[in-house]
Short mmCIF file of C-alpha atoms in Angstrom, two decimals:
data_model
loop_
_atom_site.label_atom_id
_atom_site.label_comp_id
_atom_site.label_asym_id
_atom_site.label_seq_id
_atom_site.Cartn_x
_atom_site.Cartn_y
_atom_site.Cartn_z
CA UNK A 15 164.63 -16.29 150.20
CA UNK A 16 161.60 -16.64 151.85
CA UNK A 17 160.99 -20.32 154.02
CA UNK A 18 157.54 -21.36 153.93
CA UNK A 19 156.15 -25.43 155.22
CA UNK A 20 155.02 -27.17 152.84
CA UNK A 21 152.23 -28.16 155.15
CA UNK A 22 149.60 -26.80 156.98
CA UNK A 23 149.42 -23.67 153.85
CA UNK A 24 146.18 -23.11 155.04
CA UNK A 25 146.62 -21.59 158.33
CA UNK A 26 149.95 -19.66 157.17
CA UNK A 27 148.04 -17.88 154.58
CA UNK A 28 145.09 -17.33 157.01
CA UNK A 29 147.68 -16.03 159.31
CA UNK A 30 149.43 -14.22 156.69
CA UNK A 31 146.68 -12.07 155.35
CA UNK A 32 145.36 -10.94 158.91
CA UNK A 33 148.47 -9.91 159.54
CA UNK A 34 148.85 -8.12 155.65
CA UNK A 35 145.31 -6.55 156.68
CA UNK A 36 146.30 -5.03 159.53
CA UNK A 37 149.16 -3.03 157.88
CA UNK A 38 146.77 -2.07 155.14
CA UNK A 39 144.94 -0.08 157.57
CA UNK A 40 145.16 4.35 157.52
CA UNK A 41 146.80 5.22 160.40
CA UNK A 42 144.90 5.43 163.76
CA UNK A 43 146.36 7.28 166.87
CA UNK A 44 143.79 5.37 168.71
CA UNK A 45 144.91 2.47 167.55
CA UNK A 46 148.32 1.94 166.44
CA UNK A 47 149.65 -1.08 164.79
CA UNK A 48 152.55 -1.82 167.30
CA UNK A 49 155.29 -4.93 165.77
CA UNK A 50 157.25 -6.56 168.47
CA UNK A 51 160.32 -8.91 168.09
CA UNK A 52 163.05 -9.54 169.75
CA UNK A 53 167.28 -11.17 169.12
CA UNK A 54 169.78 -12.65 170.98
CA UNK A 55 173.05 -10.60 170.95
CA UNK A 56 176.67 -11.85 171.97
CA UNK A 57 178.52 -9.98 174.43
CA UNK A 58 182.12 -9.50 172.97
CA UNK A 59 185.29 -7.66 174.76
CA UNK A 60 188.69 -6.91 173.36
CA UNK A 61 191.10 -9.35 174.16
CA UNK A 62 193.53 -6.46 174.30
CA UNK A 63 193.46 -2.77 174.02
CA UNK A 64 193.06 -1.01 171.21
CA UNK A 65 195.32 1.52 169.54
CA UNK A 66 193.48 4.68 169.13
CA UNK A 67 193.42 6.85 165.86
CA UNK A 68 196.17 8.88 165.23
CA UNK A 69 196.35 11.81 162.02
CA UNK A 70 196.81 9.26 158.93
CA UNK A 71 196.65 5.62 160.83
CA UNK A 72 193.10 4.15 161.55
CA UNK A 73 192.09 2.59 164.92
CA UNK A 74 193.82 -0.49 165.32
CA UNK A 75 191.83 -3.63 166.94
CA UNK A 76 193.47 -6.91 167.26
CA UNK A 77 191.28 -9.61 165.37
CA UNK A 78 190.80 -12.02 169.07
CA UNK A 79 188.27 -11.36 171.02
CA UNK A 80 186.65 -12.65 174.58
CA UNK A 81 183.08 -13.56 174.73
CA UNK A 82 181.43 -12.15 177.54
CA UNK A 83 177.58 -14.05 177.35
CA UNK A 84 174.52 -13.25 175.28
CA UNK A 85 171.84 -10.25 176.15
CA UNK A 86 168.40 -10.34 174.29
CA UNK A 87 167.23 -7.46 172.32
CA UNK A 88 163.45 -6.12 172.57
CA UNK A 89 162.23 -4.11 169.50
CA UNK A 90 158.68 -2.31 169.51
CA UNK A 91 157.80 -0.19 166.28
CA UNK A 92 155.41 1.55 165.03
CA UNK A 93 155.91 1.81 161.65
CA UNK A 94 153.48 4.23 160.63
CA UNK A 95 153.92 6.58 163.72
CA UNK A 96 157.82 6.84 162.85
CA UNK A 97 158.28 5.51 166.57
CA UNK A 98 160.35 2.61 167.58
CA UNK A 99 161.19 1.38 171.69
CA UNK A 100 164.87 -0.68 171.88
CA UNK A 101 165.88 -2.00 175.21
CA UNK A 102 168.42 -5.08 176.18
CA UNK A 103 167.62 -7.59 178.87
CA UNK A 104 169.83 -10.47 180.05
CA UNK A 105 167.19 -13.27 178.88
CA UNK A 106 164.16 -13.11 177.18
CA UNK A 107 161.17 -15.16 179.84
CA UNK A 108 158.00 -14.76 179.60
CA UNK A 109 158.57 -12.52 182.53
CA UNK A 110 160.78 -10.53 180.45
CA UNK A 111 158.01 -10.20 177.65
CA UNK A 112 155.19 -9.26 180.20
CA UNK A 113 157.10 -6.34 181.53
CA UNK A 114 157.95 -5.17 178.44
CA UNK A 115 154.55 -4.80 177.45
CA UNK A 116 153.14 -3.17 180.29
CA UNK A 117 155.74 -0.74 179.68
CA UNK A 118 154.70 -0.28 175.93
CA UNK A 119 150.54 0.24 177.37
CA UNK A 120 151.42 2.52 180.35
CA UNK A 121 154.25 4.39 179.43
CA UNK A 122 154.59 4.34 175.56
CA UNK A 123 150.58 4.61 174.66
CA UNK A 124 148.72 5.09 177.85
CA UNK A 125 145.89 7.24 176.47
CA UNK A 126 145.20 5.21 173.07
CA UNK A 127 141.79 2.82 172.89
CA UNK A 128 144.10 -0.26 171.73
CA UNK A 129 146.93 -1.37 170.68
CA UNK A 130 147.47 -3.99 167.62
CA UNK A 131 150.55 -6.29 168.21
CA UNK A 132 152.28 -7.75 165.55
CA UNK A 133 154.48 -10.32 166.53
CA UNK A 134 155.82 -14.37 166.29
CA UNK A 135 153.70 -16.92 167.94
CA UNK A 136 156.94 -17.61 170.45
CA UNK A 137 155.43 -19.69 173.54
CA UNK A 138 156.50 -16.52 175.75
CA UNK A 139 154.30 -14.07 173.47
CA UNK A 140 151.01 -15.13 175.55
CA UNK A 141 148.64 -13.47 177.59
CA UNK A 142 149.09 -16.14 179.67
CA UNK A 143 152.59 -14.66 180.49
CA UNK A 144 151.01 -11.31 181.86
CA UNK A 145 149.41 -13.55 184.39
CA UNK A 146 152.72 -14.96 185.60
CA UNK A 147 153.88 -11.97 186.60
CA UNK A 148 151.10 -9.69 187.76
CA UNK A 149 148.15 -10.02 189.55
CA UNK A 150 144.93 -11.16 188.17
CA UNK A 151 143.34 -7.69 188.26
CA UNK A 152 146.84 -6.19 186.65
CA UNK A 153 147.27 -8.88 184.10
CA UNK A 154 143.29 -8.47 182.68
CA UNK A 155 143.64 -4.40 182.73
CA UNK A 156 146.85 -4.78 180.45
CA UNK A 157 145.45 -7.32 178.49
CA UNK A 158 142.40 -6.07 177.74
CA UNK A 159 144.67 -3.01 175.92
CA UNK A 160 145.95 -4.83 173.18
CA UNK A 161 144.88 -7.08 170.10
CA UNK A 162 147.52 -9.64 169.10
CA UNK A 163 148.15 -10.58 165.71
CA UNK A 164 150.32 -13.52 164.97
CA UNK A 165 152.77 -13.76 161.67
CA UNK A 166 152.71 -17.68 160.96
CA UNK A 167 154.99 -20.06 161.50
CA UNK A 168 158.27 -19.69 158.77
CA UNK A 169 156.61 -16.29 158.33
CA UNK A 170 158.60 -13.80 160.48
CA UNK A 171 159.32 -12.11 157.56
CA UNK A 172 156.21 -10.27 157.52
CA UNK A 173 156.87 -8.59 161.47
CA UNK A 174 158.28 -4.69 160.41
CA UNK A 175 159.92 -5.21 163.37
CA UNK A 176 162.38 -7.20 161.64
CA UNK A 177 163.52 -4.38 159.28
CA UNK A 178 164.12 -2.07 162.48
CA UNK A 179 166.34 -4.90 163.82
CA UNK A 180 168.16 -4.89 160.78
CA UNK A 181 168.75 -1.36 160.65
CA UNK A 182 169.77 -1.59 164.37
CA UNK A 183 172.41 -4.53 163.62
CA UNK A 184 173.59 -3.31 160.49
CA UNK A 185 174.02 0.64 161.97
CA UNK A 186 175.03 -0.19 165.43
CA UNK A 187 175.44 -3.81 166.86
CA UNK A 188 177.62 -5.34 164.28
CA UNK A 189 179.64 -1.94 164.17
CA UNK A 190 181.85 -2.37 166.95
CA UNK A 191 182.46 -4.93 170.27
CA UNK A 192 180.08 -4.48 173.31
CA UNK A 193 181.52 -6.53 176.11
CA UNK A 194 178.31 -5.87 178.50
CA UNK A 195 174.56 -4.89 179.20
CA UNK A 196 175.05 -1.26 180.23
CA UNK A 197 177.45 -0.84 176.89
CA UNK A 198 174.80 -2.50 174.76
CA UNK A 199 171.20 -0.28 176.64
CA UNK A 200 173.65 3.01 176.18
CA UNK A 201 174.48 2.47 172.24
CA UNK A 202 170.95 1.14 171.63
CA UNK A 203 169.52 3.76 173.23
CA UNK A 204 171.56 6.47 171.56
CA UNK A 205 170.59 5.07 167.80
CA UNK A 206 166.91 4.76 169.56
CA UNK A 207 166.70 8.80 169.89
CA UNK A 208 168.69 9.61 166.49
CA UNK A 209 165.67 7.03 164.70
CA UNK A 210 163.12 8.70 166.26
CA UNK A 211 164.06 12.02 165.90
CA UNK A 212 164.24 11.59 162.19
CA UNK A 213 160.81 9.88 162.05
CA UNK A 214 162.17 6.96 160.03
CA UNK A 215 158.97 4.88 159.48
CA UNK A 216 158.78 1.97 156.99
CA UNK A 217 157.09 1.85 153.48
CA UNK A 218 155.30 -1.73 153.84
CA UNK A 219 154.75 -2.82 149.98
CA UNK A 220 153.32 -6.23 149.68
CA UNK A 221 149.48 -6.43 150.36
CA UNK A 222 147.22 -9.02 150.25
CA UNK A 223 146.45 -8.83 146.26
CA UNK A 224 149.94 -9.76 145.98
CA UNK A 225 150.29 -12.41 148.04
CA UNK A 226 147.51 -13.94 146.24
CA UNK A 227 149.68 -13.81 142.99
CA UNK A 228 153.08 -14.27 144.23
CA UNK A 229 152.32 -17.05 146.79
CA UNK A 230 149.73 -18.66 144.69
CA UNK A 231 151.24 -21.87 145.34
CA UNK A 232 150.34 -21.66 149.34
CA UNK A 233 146.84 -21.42 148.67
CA UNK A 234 144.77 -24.83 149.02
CA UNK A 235 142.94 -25.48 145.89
CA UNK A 236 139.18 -25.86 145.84
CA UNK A 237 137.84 -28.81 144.20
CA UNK A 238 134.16 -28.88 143.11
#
Protein backbone atom coordinates (compact mmCIF):
# COMPACT_ATOMS: atom_id res chain seq x y z
CA UNK A 1 0.00 0.00 0.00
CA UNK A 2 1.37 2.90 -1.32
CA UNK A 3 1.25 6.41 1.17
CA UNK A 4 0.80 9.41 -0.78
CA UNK A 5 -0.22 13.40 1.02
CA UNK A 6 -3.10 14.42 0.21
CA UNK A 7 -1.54 17.79 -0.31
CA UNK A 8 0.87 19.40 -2.23
CA UNK A 9 -0.06 16.43 -5.38
CA UNK A 10 1.42 18.74 -7.56
CA UNK A 11 4.98 18.66 -6.75
CA UNK A 12 4.86 14.73 -5.89
CA UNK A 13 3.75 13.99 -9.32
CA UNK A 14 6.25 16.55 -10.78
CA UNK A 15 8.74 14.77 -8.69
CA UNK A 16 7.42 11.49 -9.51
CA UNK A 17 7.60 11.55 -13.24
CA UNK A 18 11.28 13.02 -13.38
CA UNK A 19 12.18 10.45 -11.46
CA UNK A 20 9.86 7.67 -13.76
CA UNK A 21 11.77 9.49 -16.78
CA UNK A 22 14.92 8.86 -15.76
CA UNK A 23 14.45 5.05 -15.48
CA UNK A 24 12.80 5.10 -18.86
CA UNK A 25 16.02 5.99 -20.31
CA UNK A 26 18.35 3.02 -22.64
CA UNK A 27 21.15 2.37 -20.78
CA UNK A 28 24.19 4.76 -20.91
CA UNK A 29 27.72 3.70 -19.62
CA UNK A 30 28.39 7.33 -19.66
CA UNK A 31 25.78 7.98 -17.71
CA UNK A 32 24.38 5.56 -15.39
CA UNK A 33 21.29 5.96 -13.41
CA UNK A 34 22.84 5.33 -9.89
CA UNK A 35 19.73 4.84 -6.78
CA UNK A 36 21.01 5.49 -3.36
CA UNK A 37 19.26 4.72 0.02
CA UNK A 38 20.16 3.83 3.02
CA UNK A 39 18.52 1.72 6.74
CA UNK A 40 19.15 1.60 10.12
CA UNK A 41 20.05 -1.96 11.33
CA UNK A 42 20.03 -3.30 15.05
CA UNK A 43 23.00 -4.87 16.34
CA UNK A 44 21.83 -8.18 18.09
CA UNK A 45 24.15 -10.88 20.07
CA UNK A 46 23.19 -14.20 21.54
CA UNK A 47 22.42 -14.03 24.97
CA UNK A 48 23.95 -17.48 25.17
CA UNK A 49 25.71 -19.85 22.94
CA UNK A 50 24.32 -21.70 20.53
CA UNK A 51 24.15 -25.44 20.07
CA UNK A 52 25.60 -26.32 16.81
CA UNK A 53 24.03 -28.82 14.22
CA UNK A 54 24.44 -32.21 14.81
CA UNK A 55 23.31 -35.33 12.00
CA UNK A 56 19.31 -35.15 12.50
CA UNK A 57 18.96 -32.07 15.20
CA UNK A 58 18.97 -28.43 13.75
CA UNK A 59 21.02 -25.55 15.26
CA UNK A 60 19.60 -24.65 18.40
CA UNK A 61 19.38 -20.73 19.37
CA UNK A 62 17.80 -19.68 22.52
CA UNK A 63 14.88 -17.14 21.68
CA UNK A 64 16.71 -13.97 24.18
CA UNK A 65 18.85 -11.94 22.78
CA UNK A 66 21.24 -8.74 23.77
CA UNK A 67 21.07 -5.65 21.76
CA UNK A 68 24.29 -4.39 20.92
CA UNK A 69 23.32 -0.61 19.12
CA UNK A 70 22.18 0.25 15.62
CA UNK A 71 24.67 0.52 12.36
CA UNK A 72 23.25 2.28 9.17
CA UNK A 73 23.21 0.56 5.92
CA UNK A 74 24.36 2.41 2.54
CA UNK A 75 22.92 0.88 -0.71
CA UNK A 76 24.09 2.20 -4.28
CA UNK A 77 22.57 0.31 -7.42
CA UNK A 78 22.59 0.41 -10.62
CA UNK A 79 19.86 -1.30 -11.78
CA UNK A 80 20.44 -1.52 -15.31
CA UNK A 81 24.28 -2.20 -15.04
CA UNK A 82 23.47 -5.36 -12.72
CA UNK A 83 25.86 -3.51 -10.14
CA UNK A 84 25.03 -2.74 -6.61
CA UNK A 85 27.78 -1.07 -3.65
CA UNK A 86 26.62 -2.24 0.24
CA UNK A 87 28.65 -0.91 3.06
CA UNK A 88 27.67 -0.38 7.01
CA UNK A 89 28.63 2.72 8.94
CA UNK A 90 27.94 3.43 12.61
CA UNK A 91 25.60 6.60 11.81
CA UNK A 92 24.43 7.97 8.83
CA UNK A 93 25.72 12.28 8.90
CA UNK A 94 25.91 14.13 6.29
CA UNK A 95 29.56 13.37 6.64
CA UNK A 96 28.75 9.86 6.28
CA UNK A 97 26.73 10.55 2.95
CA UNK A 98 29.53 12.82 1.42
CA UNK A 99 32.12 10.13 1.71
CA UNK A 100 30.11 7.70 0.42
CA UNK A 101 29.66 9.45 -2.65
CA UNK A 102 33.00 10.42 -3.43
CA UNK A 103 33.66 6.88 -3.16
CA UNK A 104 30.80 5.96 -5.69
CA UNK A 105 32.52 9.02 -8.40
CA UNK A 106 36.21 8.04 -7.83
CA UNK A 107 36.29 4.58 -7.21
CA UNK A 108 32.99 2.99 -8.50
CA UNK A 109 32.60 5.26 -11.92
CA UNK A 110 35.65 7.39 -12.24
CA UNK A 111 35.80 7.48 -16.05
CA UNK A 112 31.88 8.02 -16.79
CA UNK A 113 30.64 11.81 -17.99
CA UNK A 114 27.88 11.75 -15.06
CA UNK A 115 26.24 10.12 -12.83
CA UNK A 116 22.22 10.30 -12.21
CA UNK A 117 21.31 9.84 -8.46
CA UNK A 118 18.19 8.61 -7.47
CA UNK A 119 17.51 9.07 -4.05
CA UNK A 120 15.05 10.61 -0.91
CA UNK A 121 15.19 14.27 -0.34
CA UNK A 122 16.74 13.38 3.40
CA UNK A 123 18.30 16.84 4.72
CA UNK A 124 21.81 14.89 4.62
CA UNK A 125 21.33 14.05 0.74
CA UNK A 126 22.69 17.73 -0.20
CA UNK A 127 25.44 19.04 -2.02
CA UNK A 128 25.73 21.16 0.65
CA UNK A 129 27.01 18.11 2.68
CA UNK A 130 30.06 17.58 0.23
CA UNK A 131 31.07 21.00 1.35
CA UNK A 132 31.14 20.04 5.01
CA UNK A 133 33.53 17.72 4.59
CA UNK A 134 35.89 18.61 1.78
CA UNK A 135 37.38 21.49 0.55
CA UNK A 136 35.78 23.93 -1.69
CA UNK A 137 37.82 22.87 -4.75
CA UNK A 138 37.07 18.94 -3.71
CA UNK A 139 33.46 19.42 -2.94
CA UNK A 140 32.71 21.40 -6.61
CA UNK A 141 34.92 18.61 -8.62
CA UNK A 142 32.62 15.82 -7.02
CA UNK A 143 29.68 17.68 -7.40
CA UNK A 144 29.90 18.73 -10.60
CA UNK A 145 29.89 14.59 -11.41
CA UNK A 146 26.53 13.87 -10.58
CA UNK A 147 22.79 14.93 -11.35
CA UNK A 148 20.43 14.36 -8.41
CA UNK A 149 17.03 13.30 -8.81
CA UNK A 150 14.70 13.40 -5.90
CA UNK A 151 11.66 10.68 -5.33
CA UNK A 152 8.96 12.94 -3.47
CA UNK A 153 8.00 13.06 -0.27
CA UNK A 154 5.73 9.59 0.79
CA UNK A 155 7.28 8.43 -2.49
CA UNK A 156 10.32 6.27 -1.58
CA UNK A 157 8.74 3.66 -3.19
CA UNK A 158 9.87 4.62 -6.48
CA UNK A 159 14.05 4.52 -5.34
CA UNK A 160 15.18 0.72 -6.94
CA UNK A 161 17.30 0.98 -4.26
CA UNK A 162 14.64 -0.08 -2.07
CA UNK A 163 14.11 -3.49 -3.78
CA UNK A 164 18.01 -4.22 -3.34
CA UNK A 165 17.49 -3.48 0.39
CA UNK A 166 14.84 -5.83 0.47
CA UNK A 167 16.60 -8.51 -1.13
CA UNK A 168 19.54 -7.73 1.24
CA UNK A 169 17.18 -7.97 4.49
CA UNK A 170 15.15 -10.68 3.39
CA UNK A 171 18.49 -12.93 2.10
CA UNK A 172 20.89 -11.86 4.69
CA UNK A 173 20.12 -9.35 7.59
CA UNK A 174 17.01 -10.81 8.98
CA UNK A 175 18.64 -14.39 8.49
CA UNK A 176 20.62 -14.64 11.45
CA UNK A 177 22.01 -12.26 14.68
CA UNK A 178 24.94 -9.82 13.94
CA UNK A 179 26.11 -8.51 17.26
CA UNK A 180 28.64 -5.86 15.54
CA UNK A 181 29.97 -3.64 12.57
CA UNK A 182 32.76 -5.90 11.31
CA UNK A 183 30.05 -9.01 11.46
CA UNK A 184 27.51 -6.90 9.60
CA UNK A 185 30.49 -5.16 6.53
CA UNK A 186 31.74 -9.08 6.27
CA UNK A 187 28.09 -10.72 5.57
CA UNK A 188 27.05 -7.67 3.52
CA UNK A 189 29.89 -7.77 1.67
CA UNK A 190 29.83 -11.47 0.95
CA UNK A 191 25.97 -11.27 -0.50
CA UNK A 192 27.48 -7.91 -2.27
CA UNK A 193 29.95 -10.19 -4.55
CA UNK A 194 27.42 -13.29 -4.94
CA UNK A 195 24.69 -10.23 -6.41
CA UNK A 196 27.04 -8.97 -8.55
CA UNK A 197 28.48 -11.83 -9.88
CA UNK A 198 25.12 -13.01 -11.01
CA UNK A 199 24.27 -9.62 -12.59
CA UNK A 200 20.93 -9.44 -10.79
CA UNK A 201 19.52 -6.13 -12.16
CA UNK A 202 15.86 -5.05 -11.69
CA UNK A 203 12.94 -5.07 -14.27
CA UNK A 204 11.42 -1.45 -13.41
CA UNK A 205 7.62 -1.77 -14.77
CA UNK A 206 5.61 1.26 -14.02
CA UNK A 207 6.28 4.28 -16.40
CA UNK A 208 4.92 7.43 -16.62
CA UNK A 209 1.72 6.41 -18.92
CA UNK A 210 0.78 4.49 -15.99
CA UNK A 211 1.07 6.66 -13.41
CA UNK A 212 -1.11 8.89 -15.30
CA UNK A 213 -3.89 6.15 -15.12
CA UNK A 214 -3.29 4.54 -11.90
CA UNK A 215 -2.59 7.73 -9.85
CA UNK A 216 -5.08 9.79 -11.68
CA UNK A 217 -6.34 10.99 -8.53
CA UNK A 218 -2.82 12.91 -7.67
CA UNK A 219 -3.06 14.94 -10.61
CA UNK A 220 -4.49 18.64 -10.05
CA UNK A 221 -7.36 19.18 -12.28
CA UNK A 222 -7.41 22.00 -14.81
CA UNK A 223 -10.30 24.20 -14.80
CA UNK A 224 -11.05 26.38 -17.86
Amino acid sequence: CWTIPALHNGDFVAAMEDVLTVYALPYDAKRPVVCMDEKPLQLLDHKRKAIPMERGKPLREDSEYVRRGTCSIFMFNEPLGGYRYVDAKEHRTKLDWAHQVKRLVDEDYPDVDTILLVMDNLNTHKLGSLYSAFAPEEAFRIASRIEIHYTPKHGSWLNMAECELSALTSQCLATRRLPDLETVSREISTWCRERNARQKGIDWQFKTADARIKLKRLYPVIKE
